[in-house]
Tab-separated table of C-alpha atoms and ligand atoms in Angstrom:
chain	number	residue	atom	x	y	z
L	1	MET	CA	-22.722	7.107	14.161
L	2	VAL	CA	-23.538	3.155	13.662
L	3	PRO	CA	-25.804	2.827	10.193
L	4	THR	CA	-29.220	1.203	10.206
L	5	ASP	CA	-30.147	0.653	6.694
L	6	THR	CA	-29.502	-2.265	4.394
L	7	ILE	CA	-26.835	-2.127	1.470
L	8	ILE	CA	-26.219	-3.976	-1.508
L	9	ALA	CA	-23.695	-4.694	-3.970
L	10	PRO	CA	-21.486	-6.818	-6.037
L	11	ALA	CA	-18.692	-8.103	-4.208
L	12	THR	CA	-17.286	-9.612	-7.558
L	13	PRO	CA	-16.155	-7.736	-10.264
L	14	PRO	CA	-17.543	-7.122	-13.259
L	15	GLY	CA	-17.811	-9.164	-16.342
L	16	GLU	CA	-18.589	-12.616	-17.212
L	17	GLY	CA	-17.543	-15.526	-14.459
L	18	GLY	CA	-18.186	-18.962	-13.360
L	19	VAL	CA	-20.012	-17.259	-10.263
L	20	ALA	CA	-20.580	-13.845	-9.364
L	21	ILE	CA	-21.421	-12.889	-5.269
L	22	VAL	CA	-23.694	-10.255	-4.022
L	23	ARG	CA	-23.953	-9.134	-0.966
L	24	LEU	CA	-26.342	-7.330	1.788
L	25	SER	CA	-25.647	-6.204	4.637
L	26	GLY	CA	-28.166	-4.688	7.300
L	27	PRO	CA	-31.199	-5.790	9.481
L	28	ASP	CA	-33.339	-6.298	6.790
L	29	ALA	CA	-31.253	-8.349	5.012
L	30	GLU	CA	-32.475	-11.642	5.796
L	31	ASN	CA	-36.163	-10.273	5.231
L	32	CYS	CA	-35.665	-8.738	1.464
L	33	LEU	CA	-33.949	-12.514	0.798
L	34	ALA	CA	-37.202	-14.188	1.976
L	35	GLY	CA	-39.678	-12.089	-0.423
L	36	PHE	CA	-37.578	-13.584	-2.977
L	37	PHE	CA	-36.273	-16.631	-2.293
L	38	VAL	CA	-37.497	-20.164	-3.177
L	39	GLY	CA	-35.971	-23.266	-1.366
L	40	LYS	CA	-36.498	-26.229	0.695
L	41	ARG	CA	-35.697	-23.829	4.004
L	42	SER	CA	-36.710	-20.197	3.988
L	43	PRO	CA	-34.236	-17.820	5.474
L	44	SER	CA	-35.612	-17.632	8.513
L	45	GLN	CA	-35.158	-21.566	8.941
L	46	MET	CA	-31.481	-21.102	7.109
L	47	VAL	CA	-28.529	-22.027	9.689
L	48	SER	CA	-25.896	-19.272	9.805
L	49	HIS	CA	-22.491	-19.557	8.356
L	50	HIS	CA	-24.822	-22.330	5.717
L	51	LEU	CA	-24.526	-22.430	2.155
L	52	TYR	CA	-28.573	-22.973	0.660
L	53	HIS	CA	-29.626	-23.657	-2.577
L	54	GLY	CA	-32.611	-22.001	-4.304
L	55	ARG	CA	-33.836	-19.658	-6.657
L	56	LEU	CA	-34.176	-16.281	-6.769
L	57	CYS	CA	-37.782	-15.471	-8.255
L	58	ARG	CA	-39.227	-12.156	-8.632
L	59	PRO	CA	-42.587	-11.055	-6.579
L	60	ASP	CA	-44.783	-12.526	-9.783
L	61	GLY	CA	-42.666	-15.718	-10.095
L	62	VAL	CA	-40.533	-14.953	-12.395
L	63	LEU	CA	-37.272	-16.797	-12.235
L	64	ILE	CA	-34.424	-14.337	-11.880
L	65	ASP	CA	-31.705	-17.157	-11.363
L	66	GLU	CA	-30.655	-20.350	-9.371
L	67	VAL	CA	-28.193	-19.461	-6.566
L	68	LEU	CA	-26.234	-20.320	-3.702
L	69	VAL	CA	-27.038	-18.220	-0.878
L	70	THR	CA	-25.878	-17.819	2.806
L	71	ILE	CA	-26.842	-15.998	5.780
L	72	MET	CA	-24.705	-14.819	8.648
L	73	ARG	CA	-26.088	-13.249	11.171
L	74	ALA	CA	-25.076	-10.624	13.163
L	75	PRO	CA	-22.570	-10.085	15.161
L	76	ARG	CA	-20.508	-13.187	13.872
L	77	SER	CA	-20.510	-11.287	10.045
L	78	TYR	CA	-17.921	-9.018	8.339
L	79	THR	CA	-19.754	-5.900	8.873
L	80	GLY	CA	-20.797	-7.211	11.972
L	81	GLU	CA	-24.643	-6.917	10.689
L	82	ASN	CA	-26.763	-9.462	9.176
L	83	VAL	CA	-24.995	-10.458	6.060
L	84	VAL	CA	-26.335	-12.300	3.363
L	85	GLU	CA	-24.656	-13.415	0.156
L	86	ILE	CA	-26.259	-14.513	-3.125
L	87	HIS	CA	-23.604	-16.737	-5.352
L	88	CYS	CA	-25.632	-16.188	-8.191
L	89	HIS	CA	-24.345	-17.339	-12.216
L	90	GLY	CA	-21.530	-14.684	-13.513
L	91	GLY	CA	-22.984	-12.998	-15.656
L	92	SER	CA	-23.711	-8.611	-15.752
L	93	ARG	CA	-27.302	-9.316	-16.385
L	94	VAL	CA	-27.644	-11.854	-14.005
L	95	MET	CA	-26.483	-9.378	-12.065
L	96	SER	CA	-28.147	-6.609	-12.737
L	97	SER	CA	-31.378	-8.209	-12.490
L	98	ILE	CA	-30.962	-9.168	-9.255
L	99	LEU	CA	-29.581	-5.403	-8.084
L	100	ASP	CA	-32.926	-4.477	-8.985
L	101	LEU	CA	-34.986	-6.855	-7.603
L	102	PHE	CA	-33.037	-6.440	-4.000
L	103	MET	CA	-33.104	-2.626	-4.562
L	104	SER	CA	-37.051	-2.298	-4.959
L	105	THR	CA	-37.344	-3.072	-1.194
L	106	PRO	CA	-35.678	-0.873	1.114
L	107	VAL	CA	-32.755	-1.841	-0.045
L	108	ARG	CA	-29.902	0.913	-1.319
L	109	LEU	CA	-26.765	0.604	-3.585
L	110	ALA	CA	-23.640	0.976	-1.089
L	111	ARG	CA	-20.800	3.280	-1.303
L	112	PRO	CA	-16.894	1.789	-2.253
L	113	GLY	CA	-15.916	0.736	0.857
L	114	GLU	CA	-19.157	0.515	2.597
L	115	PHE	CA	-19.124	-2.425	3.880
L	116	THR	CA	-15.634	-2.443	5.131
L	117	GLU	CA	-16.516	1.284	7.014
L	118	ARG	CA	-19.468	-0.780	8.260
L	119	ALA	CA	-16.864	-3.191	10.001
L	120	PHE	CA	-15.031	-0.740	11.311
L	121	LEU	CA	-18.259	0.995	12.945
L	122	ASN	CA	-19.179	-1.912	14.753
L	123	GLY	CA	-15.869	-2.427	16.017
L	124	LYS	CA	-15.009	-5.585	13.782
L	125	LEU	CA	-11.669	-4.004	12.731
L	126	ASP	CA	-9.457	-0.387	13.790
L	127	LEU	CA	-9.158	1.435	11.344
L	128	ALA	CA	-5.700	0.399	10.468
L	129	GLN	CA	-7.112	-2.997	9.922
L	130	ALA	CA	-9.397	-1.846	7.596
L	131	GLU	CA	-7.054	-0.360	5.802
L	132	ALA	CA	-5.101	-3.269	5.454
L	133	VAL	CA	-8.037	-4.686	3.235
L	134	ALA	CA	-7.740	-2.283	0.632
L	135	ASP	CA	-3.641	-2.567	0.603
L	136	ILE	CA	-4.129	-6.279	0.439
L	137	ILE	CA	-6.425	-5.768	-3.071
L	138	GLN	CA	-4.424	-3.376	-4.100
L	139	ALA	CA	-1.434	-4.999	-3.518
L	140	ARG	CA	1.521	-5.488	-6.565
L	141	SER	CA	3.638	-7.986	-4.989
L	142	GLU	CA	3.822	-10.912	-2.755
L	143	ARG	CA	5.725	-8.830	0.040
L	144	ALA	CA	3.466	-5.804	-0.455
L	145	CYS	CA	0.425	-8.374	0.535
L	146	ARG	CA	1.882	-10.258	3.333
L	147	VAL	CA	2.554	-7.059	4.860
L	148	ALA	CA	-1.021	-5.546	4.442
L	149	LEU	CA	-2.278	-9.889	5.849
L	150	GLY	CA	-0.227	-8.836	9.031
L	151	GLN	CA	-1.761	-5.466	9.524
L	152	LEU	CA	-4.986	-6.879	9.102
L	153	ASP	CA	-4.190	-9.551	11.204
L	154	GLY	CA	-3.322	-6.510	13.893
L	155	ARG	CA	0.603	-6.298	14.148
L	156	LEU	CA	0.551	-2.612	13.265
L	157	SER	CA	-2.480	-1.987	15.866
L	158	GLN	CA	-1.134	-4.289	18.708
L	159	LEU	CA	2.644	-1.780	18.352
L	160	ILE	CA	0.383	0.705	18.662
L	161	TYR	CA	-2.019	0.124	21.319
L	162	ARG	CA	1.224	-1.142	23.324
L	163	PHE	CA	2.874	2.433	22.880
L	164	ALA	CA	-0.818	4.476	23.573
L	165	ASP	CA	-0.609	2.078	26.767
L	166	GLN	CA	2.663	2.991	27.608
L	167	LEU	CA	1.429	6.688	27.896
L	168	LYS	CA	-1.306	5.644	29.447
L	169	ASP	CA	0.290	4.782	32.727
L	170	ILE	CA	2.318	7.723	32.439
L	171	LEU	CA	-0.357	10.103	31.870
L	172	THR	CA	-1.835	8.522	35.098
L	173	LEU	CA	1.133	8.784	36.671
L	174	VAL	CA	1.200	12.645	35.621
L	175	GLU	CA	-1.730	13.038	36.640
L	176	ALA	CA	-1.986	11.526	39.877
L	177	HIS	CA	0.940	13.876	40.496
L	178	VAL	CA	-1.218	16.887	39.247
L	179	ASP	CA	-3.914	15.896	41.408
L	180	PHE	CA	-2.637	15.189	44.809
L	181	PRO	CA	-0.071	16.742	46.709
L	182	ASP	CA	3.758	15.268	46.834
L	183	ASP	CA	3.039	14.251	50.766
L	184	GLU	CA	0.735	12.094	49.342
L	185	VAL	CA	2.149	10.777	46.299
L	186	GLY	CA	5.556	11.224	46.853
L	187	ALA	CA	7.454	13.329	44.451
L	188	LEU	CA	7.182	12.616	40.808
L	189	ASP	CA	10.756	10.674	39.687
L	190	GLN	CA	10.603	13.539	36.360
L	191	GLY	CA	14.439	11.506	35.238
L	192	ALA	CA	12.322	8.327	35.051
L	193	VAL	CA	9.365	9.899	32.764
L	194	ALA	CA	11.627	11.564	30.919
L	195	GLU	CA	13.623	7.966	29.763
L	196	GLN	CA	10.325	6.313	29.081
L	197	LEU	CA	9.181	8.945	26.964
L	198	SER	CA	12.921	8.770	25.303
L	199	ALA	CA	12.821	4.996	24.543
L	200	LEU	CA	8.958	5.163	23.683
L	201	SER	CA	9.762	8.033	21.229
L	202	GLY	CA	12.726	5.632	19.775
L	203	GLU	CA	10.516	3.184	18.799
L	204	MET	CA	7.767	5.355	16.668
L	205	SER	CA	10.703	6.834	15.002
L	206	ARG	CA	11.611	3.775	13.642
L	207	LEU	CA	8.538	2.659	12.551
L	208	ALA	CA	8.077	6.547	11.304
L	209	ASP	CA	11.095	5.435	9.072
L	210	SER	CA	9.648	1.966	8.080
L	211	PHE	CA	7.357	4.090	5.482
L	212	ASP	CA	10.004	4.341	3.363
L	213	THR	CA	10.175	0.865	2.511
L	214	GLY	CA	6.485	0.673	2.808
L	215	ARG	CA	5.940	2.963	0.634
L	216	ALA	CA	8.077	1.458	-1.489
L	217	LEU	CA	5.579	-1.689	-1.049
L	218	ARG	CA	2.486	-0.264	-1.524
L	219	GLU	CA	3.158	2.168	-4.139
L	220	GLY	CA	6.023	0.144	-6.348
L	221	ILE	CA	9.154	2.087	-7.458
L	222	SER	CA	10.264	4.033	-10.559
L	223	VAL	CA	13.518	2.443	-11.901
L	224	LEU	CA	14.979	4.325	-15.108
L	225	ILE	CA	17.445	3.147	-17.435
L	226	LEU	CA	19.343	5.602	-18.653
L	227	GLY	CA	22.729	5.622	-21.004
L	228	ARG	CA	23.534	6.913	-24.323
L	229	PRO	CA	22.599	5.191	-27.246
L	230	ASN	CA	24.053	1.300	-27.994
L	231	VAL	CA	25.353	1.043	-24.806
L	232	GLY	CA	22.527	-2.178	-23.411
L	233	LYS	CA	19.743	-0.504	-22.119
L	234	SER	CA	17.388	-2.385	-23.964
L	235	SER	CA	19.434	-5.464	-23.416
L	236	LEU	CA	19.370	-5.155	-19.666
L	237	MET	CA	15.745	-4.140	-19.771
L	238	ASN	CA	15.230	-7.457	-21.789
L	239	ALA	CA	17.572	-9.821	-18.906
L	240	LEU	CA	16.131	-7.834	-15.769
L	241	LEU	CA	12.251	-8.779	-17.233
L	242	GLY	CA	13.765	-12.065	-18.254
L	243	GLN	CA	12.060	-11.973	-21.872
L	244	SER	CA	12.477	-10.258	-25.142
L	245	ARG	CA	10.353	-6.930	-25.023
L	246	ALA	CA	12.311	-4.188	-25.405
L	247	ILE	CA	13.806	-3.922	-29.286
L	248	VAL	CA	17.187	-4.402	-29.479
L	249	THR	CA	19.372	-3.281	-32.188
L	250	ALA	CA	22.990	-2.150	-33.174
L	251	ILE	CA	21.879	0.977	-34.547
L	252	PRO	CA	22.077	3.621	-32.089
L	253	GLY	CA	18.872	5.089	-31.030
L	254	THR	CA	16.426	2.557	-31.895
L	255	THR	CA	14.969	3.127	-28.141
L	256	ARG	CA	13.484	6.210	-29.244
L	257	ASP	CA	10.217	6.518	-26.610
L	258	THR	CA	10.711	5.670	-23.301
L	259	LEU	CA	9.493	1.901	-22.926
L	260	GLU	CA	7.860	0.887	-19.637
L	261	GLU	CA	7.744	-2.997	-18.108
L	262	GLN	CA	6.236	-3.946	-14.202
L	263	MET	CA	7.885	-6.269	-12.490
L	264	VAL	CA	8.697	-7.650	-8.490
L	265	LEU	CA	12.579	-6.989	-7.590
L	266	GLY	CA	12.957	-8.371	-4.194
L	267	GLY	CA	9.103	-8.528	-3.254
L	268	PHE	CA	8.981	-4.732	-4.501
L	269	PRO	CA	6.950	-4.093	-7.431
L	270	VAL	CA	9.151	-2.066	-9.998
L	271	ARG	CA	8.214	0.077	-12.955
L	272	LEU	CA	11.540	-0.419	-15.083
L	273	ILE	CA	11.666	2.149	-17.693
L	274	ASP	CA	13.716	2.230	-20.447
L	275	ALA	CA	14.826	5.801	-21.447
L	276	ALA	CA	15.373	7.037	-24.942
L	277	GLY	CA	19.397	7.338	-25.448
L	278	VAL	CA	20.831	10.252	-24.527
L	279	ARG	CA	22.742	11.642	-27.042
L	280	SER	CA	23.190	14.997	-28.698
L	281	THR	CA	21.275	15.203	-31.654
L	282	ASP	CA	19.708	17.147	-34.355
L	283	ASP	CA	15.957	15.040	-35.018
L	284	PRO	CA	13.799	16.460	-33.612
L	285	VAL	CA	12.067	13.181	-32.166
L	286	GLU	CA	15.413	12.459	-30.868
L	287	HIS	CA	15.668	15.647	-29.361
L	288	GLU	CA	12.195	14.843	-27.455
L	289	GLY	CA	13.157	11.431	-26.622
L	290	VAL	CA	16.230	13.190	-24.686
L	291	ARG	CA	13.812	16.116	-22.980
L	292	ARG	CA	11.595	13.044	-21.543
L	293	ALA	CA	14.316	11.121	-20.307
L	294	SER	CA	15.811	13.962	-18.691
L	295	GLU	CA	11.944	14.654	-16.966
L	296	LYS	CA	11.949	10.740	-16.149
L	297	ALA	CA	15.587	10.855	-14.368
L	298	SER	CA	14.103	13.900	-12.187
L	299	ALA	CA	11.497	11.684	-11.474
L	300	ALA	CA	12.731	8.491	-11.139
L	301	ASP	CA	13.495	6.599	-7.448
L	302	LEU	CA	16.169	5.021	-8.565
L	303	ILE	CA	18.507	5.213	-12.155
L	304	LEU	CA	20.318	2.486	-13.277
L	305	LEU	CA	23.123	4.981	-15.390
L	306	VAL	CA	24.543	1.887	-18.153
L	307	ILE	CA	27.716	2.976	-19.443
L	308	ASP	CA	29.451	0.658	-22.400
L	309	GLY	CA	32.646	-0.910	-20.249
L	310	SER	CA	34.037	-2.073	-23.452
L	311	GLN	CA	34.157	2.072	-25.347
L	312	GLU	CA	36.244	5.107	-24.049
L	313	LEU	CA	33.486	6.843	-22.344
L	314	THR	CA	31.891	9.670	-25.196
L	315	ASP	CA	30.572	13.242	-24.542
L	316	GLU	CA	27.270	11.512	-24.908
L	317	ASP	CA	27.790	9.115	-21.428
L	318	ARG	CA	28.961	12.602	-19.915
L	319	MET	CA	25.200	13.928	-20.773
L	320	ALA	CA	23.889	11.013	-19.769
L	321	MET	CA	25.638	11.337	-16.550
L	322	ALA	CA	24.876	14.869	-15.910
L	323	LEU	CA	21.288	14.052	-15.630
L	324	CYS	CA	21.930	11.384	-12.765
L	325	SER	CA	21.764	12.511	-8.511
L	326	ALA	CA	24.021	10.938	-6.950
L	327	PRO	CA	21.793	9.641	-3.735
L	328	ARG	CA	19.439	7.571	-6.910
L	329	THR	CA	21.930	6.695	-8.990
L	330	LEU	CA	23.728	3.178	-9.552
L	331	THR	CA	26.478	2.892	-12.299
L	332	VAL	CA	25.845	-0.421	-14.328
L	333	VAL	CA	29.033	-1.057	-16.268
L	334	ASN	CA	28.019	-3.107	-19.389
L	335	LYS	CA	29.482	-5.827	-21.494
L	336	ALA	CA	31.573	-7.353	-18.823
L	337	ASP	CA	32.395	-9.779	-21.113
L	338	LEU	CA	34.494	-7.336	-23.843
L	339	ALA	CA	37.698	-5.944	-22.602
L	340	SER	CA	37.637	-3.227	-20.282
L	341	ALA	CA	37.772	0.349	-21.446
L	342	PHE	CA	35.938	1.566	-18.131
L	343	PRO	CA	37.534	4.679	-16.421
L	344	MET	CA	36.189	3.716	-12.738
L	345	SER	CA	37.496	6.767	-11.001
L	346	GLU	CA	34.747	8.980	-12.782
L	347	PHE	CA	32.056	7.432	-11.862
L	348	LEU	CA	32.936	6.797	-7.770
L	349	HIS	CA	30.811	10.061	-6.367
L	350	PHE	CA	27.955	6.872	-7.838
L	351	GLY	CA	28.822	4.361	-5.564
L	352	GLN	CA	30.682	1.503	-6.448
L	353	PRO	CA	30.206	0.545	-10.021
L	354	ILE	CA	28.310	-2.553	-11.023
L	355	ALA	CA	29.953	-4.862	-13.810
L	356	ILE	CA	27.729	-6.532	-16.265
L	357	SER	CA	26.688	-8.118	-19.037
L	358	ALA	CA	23.323	-7.928	-20.300
L	359	ARG	CA	24.265	-10.408	-23.279
L	360	SER	CA	25.712	-13.336	-20.639
L	361	GLY	CA	23.546	-12.751	-17.697
L	362	ASP	CA	26.830	-12.134	-15.388
L	363	GLY	CA	26.748	-9.505	-12.694
L	364	LEU	CA	22.546	-9.581	-13.505
L	365	SER	CA	22.187	-10.852	-9.425
L	366	ALA	CA	24.399	-8.818	-8.003
L	367	LEU	CA	22.930	-5.617	-9.866
L	368	GLN	CA	19.475	-6.712	-8.259
L	369	ALA	CA	20.918	-6.954	-4.964
L	370	ALA	CA	21.719	-3.287	-5.405
L	371	ILE	CA	18.922	-2.773	-6.613
L	372	VAL	CA	16.564	-3.818	-3.883
L	373	ASP	CA	19.203	-3.057	-1.072
L	374	ARG	CA	19.772	1.416	-2.323
L	375	LEU	CA	15.456	0.390	-2.086
L	376	GLY	CA	15.563	-0.321	1.852
L	377	GLY	CA	15.464	-3.675	1.558
L	378	SER	CA	16.619	-6.772	2.514
L	379	SER	CA	17.358	-8.953	-0.941
L	380	GLY	CA	15.705	-11.867	0.406
L	381	GLY	CA	12.708	-11.219	-0.017
L	382	ASP	CA	11.443	-11.694	3.582
L	383	VAL	CA	9.506	-8.828	5.270
L	384	GLY	CA	11.085	-10.067	8.647
L	385	GLU	CA	9.628	-9.139	12.480
L	386	ASP	CA	9.020	-5.640	11.891
L	387	VAL	CA	6.174	-3.985	11.292
L	388	VAL	CA	6.179	-1.477	8.335
L	389	ILE	CA	3.895	1.344	7.874
L	390	MET	CA	2.739	1.728	4.359
L	391	GLU	CA	-0.069	4.342	4.639
L	392	ARG	CA	1.409	8.372	4.180
L	393	ARG	CA	-1.366	8.706	7.205
L	394	HIS	CA	0.424	6.468	9.737
L	395	ARG	CA	3.744	8.355	9.523
L	396	GLU	CA	1.754	11.912	9.638
L	397	ALA	CA	0.300	11.000	12.962
L	398	LEU	CA	3.353	9.065	14.154
L	399	ILE	CA	5.321	12.449	13.500
L	400	GLN	CA	2.545	14.197	15.096
L	401	ALA	CA	2.995	11.685	18.177
L	402	LEU	CA	7.264	12.295	18.381
L	403	ALA	CA	6.096	16.052	18.548
L	404	ALA	CA	3.999	15.735	21.152
L	405	MET	CA	7.077	13.732	22.717
L	406	THR	CA	9.329	16.018	22.336
L	407	LEU	CA	7.582	18.911	23.665
L	408	ALA	CA	7.148	16.665	26.768
L	409	ALA	CA	10.273	16.149	27.219
L	410	VAL	CA	10.874	20.008	27.418
L	411	ALA	CA	8.465	20.599	29.310
L	412	ILE	CA	10.270	18.230	31.815
L	413	ASP	CA	13.574	19.824	31.135
L	414	SER	CA	12.245	23.580	31.720
L	415	GLY	CA	10.449	22.344	34.882
L	416	ALA	CA	7.088	23.398	33.913
L	417	PRO	CA	3.822	22.598	35.524
L	418	LEU	CA	2.487	19.078	35.356
L	419	GLU	CA	-0.213	20.072	33.586
L	420	CYS	CA	2.012	21.159	30.681
L	421	LEU	CA	3.625	17.376	30.801
L	422	ALA	CA	0.238	15.946	30.935
L	423	LEU	CA	-1.412	17.690	27.905
L	424	GLU	CA	1.929	17.263	25.634
L	425	ILE	CA	1.198	13.265	26.195
L	426	ARG	CA	-2.217	13.491	25.855
L	427	GLU	CA	-1.585	15.193	22.561
L	428	GLY	CA	0.514	11.830	21.924
L	429	LEU	CA	-2.439	9.583	22.550
L	430	SER	CA	-4.359	11.855	20.327
L	431	ALA	CA	-2.006	11.874	17.907
L	432	LEU	CA	-1.723	7.664	18.013
L	433	GLY	CA	-5.285	7.520	17.881
L	434	LEU	CA	-5.342	8.370	13.979
L	435	ILE	CA	-3.734	5.638	13.310
L	436	THR	CA	-6.263	2.728	14.793
L	437	GLY	CA	-9.390	5.645	14.227
L	438	GLU	CA	-10.420	6.619	17.933
L	439	THR	CA	-9.929	9.774	17.378
L	440	THR	CA	-9.935	10.111	13.178
L	441	PRO	CA	-12.831	12.984	11.770
L	442	ASP	CA	-15.161	12.068	9.857
L	443	GLU	CA	-13.949	13.592	6.949
L	444	ILE	CA	-10.463	11.199	6.694
L	445	LEU	CA	-12.948	8.059	7.330
L	446	ASP	CA	-14.748	9.376	4.600
L	447	GLN	CA	-11.489	9.625	2.289
L	448	ILE	CA	-9.708	5.989	3.477
L	449	PHE	CA	-13.213	3.973	2.519
L	450	GLY	CA	-13.701	6.166	-0.768
L	451	ARG	CA	-10.585	4.168	-1.854
L	452	PHE	CA	-12.306	1.142	-1.682
L	453	CYS	CA	-13.829	-0.722	-4.564
L	454	ILE	CA	-17.681	-0.804	-4.489
L	455	GLY	CA	-18.861	-4.057	-2.877
L	456	LYS	CA	-15.842	-4.065	-0.443
W	501	GDP	P1	20.592	0.605	-26.270
W	501	GDP	O1	20.457	1.245	-27.415
W	501	GDP	O2	21.161	0.934	-25.166
W	501	GDP	O3	19.250	0.133	-26.159
W	501	GDP	O4	21.224	-0.670	-26.676
W	501	GDP	P2	20.763	-2.331	-26.877
W	501	GDP	O5	20.658	-2.969	-25.577
W	501	GDP	O6	20.219	-2.121	-28.098
W	501	GDP	O7	22.562	-3.085	-27.735
W	501	GDP	C1	23.245	-2.640	-28.315
W	501	GDP	C2	24.044	-3.330	-29.291
W	501	GDP	O8	24.923	-3.831	-27.664
W	501	GDP	C3	23.176	-4.666	-29.239
W	501	GDP	O9	24.198	-5.097	-30.406
W	501	GDP	C4	23.505	-5.556	-28.377
W	501	GDP	O10	23.759	-6.846	-28.745
W	501	GDP	C5	24.636	-5.529	-27.801
W	501	GDP	N1	25.066	-5.368	-26.371
W	501	GDP	C6	23.797	-5.386	-25.242
W	501	GDP	N2	24.952	-5.780	-24.290
W	501	GDP	C7	25.730	-6.605	-24.516
W	501	GDP	C8	26.802	-7.284	-23.659
W	501	GDP	O11	26.998	-6.979	-22.054
W	501	GDP	N3	27.576	-7.461	-24.298
W	501	GDP	C9	27.996	-7.265	-25.856
W	501	GDP	N4	29.035	-7.674	-25.878
W	501	GDP	N5	26.982	-6.604	-26.662
W	501	GDP	C10	25.927	-6.142	-25.853
């Protein structure tokens, strides 16, 4: 249901700053402003989308702040309603006085995401576009931000609408054959319908698979650096980060607990974790560190198993190796600047080991490329033309649509009545509508908008 009340919220984060913005949306936004604004023009005389200087005063004349205001009249606004933005001084006291002032009128504080929810309810954005707004705000890398911007621009929605249009065309054809006898409309070419459904399924399935990359872009990935003490884990972490953050020493076991840093690799936000050295020990602190390393190894998206290539393998190397699972592990043979004693054959099940020198930096770019490659992205850092889905919800809806496509194909193969085929196609359409919001239940909408910040 389209809302009829007026809401207010700060549009800028709390704290001190040059300017803060308060935003109102709803039918009373302009009238409420008129009650407090003192300037050369009254709000009713203001041209939409222009900025006006003036003062906000309480009804008893007390000055609240000197401000710039703009009115964006419906429907040409973010929410599709009358929107007022007040640019005030960026202090928390000023902000709360302005909020108090307006909330003494029939204006209420907005819920998180309520402005975007109104934009959705008023048809300014579809649901996939609205979700992209939160993803842009929360993006942790430039590449993630670009994918979200593409989604806001409607790239994902257009693809979904195209799938839906194709399905609707097929449905119309099938329903015509349900409603009219064959001698009027001719026999349905079921083979052709099956082919179209199969081509569509292929496209949907590729889009669903893009979630692995999309998830990595949106949520980031954890890369664990694992190995026995002194193989050069901290040195590698520093080299990847390009700074001296982890402590590097020649005494085994210095990195007693795990250390985490954030970085961006090939456009993916990465949590780089330096695990405690894996070593057999009686020291309880070390022991706890090893236990945590093993826990982190199970949880990590990718493990860099670091081996000192200048030394013979030790039992501790083998302990570290035992914590690694092959599909998620890259073997990094460090200290390539020294003579090699590395037994290549023992590691081949983890894929081709990568020789580096954390000290000289040799091999680091090959390692970075290999990491990005394992994460399913191109090391060029470009998203390319393909649309990528970043929401688990979108993948689930696509899987639901694909299941309906499979059942539609079964209906054709088994010679079931055309009503069954039509039913499955309608199911597929309804699943696609979950992505763009046509068929999304209210409680899911509440969850989606609830993850926005207040004022957005
Ligand atoms: P960690 O215990 O695995 O974190 O190992 P560190 O990063 O603390 O390194 C242990 C020792 O190996 C230090 O003396 C480093 O300077 C040295 N080291 C690390 N990487 C290299 C390398 O690529 N070549 C050489 N020659 N020494 C290295």
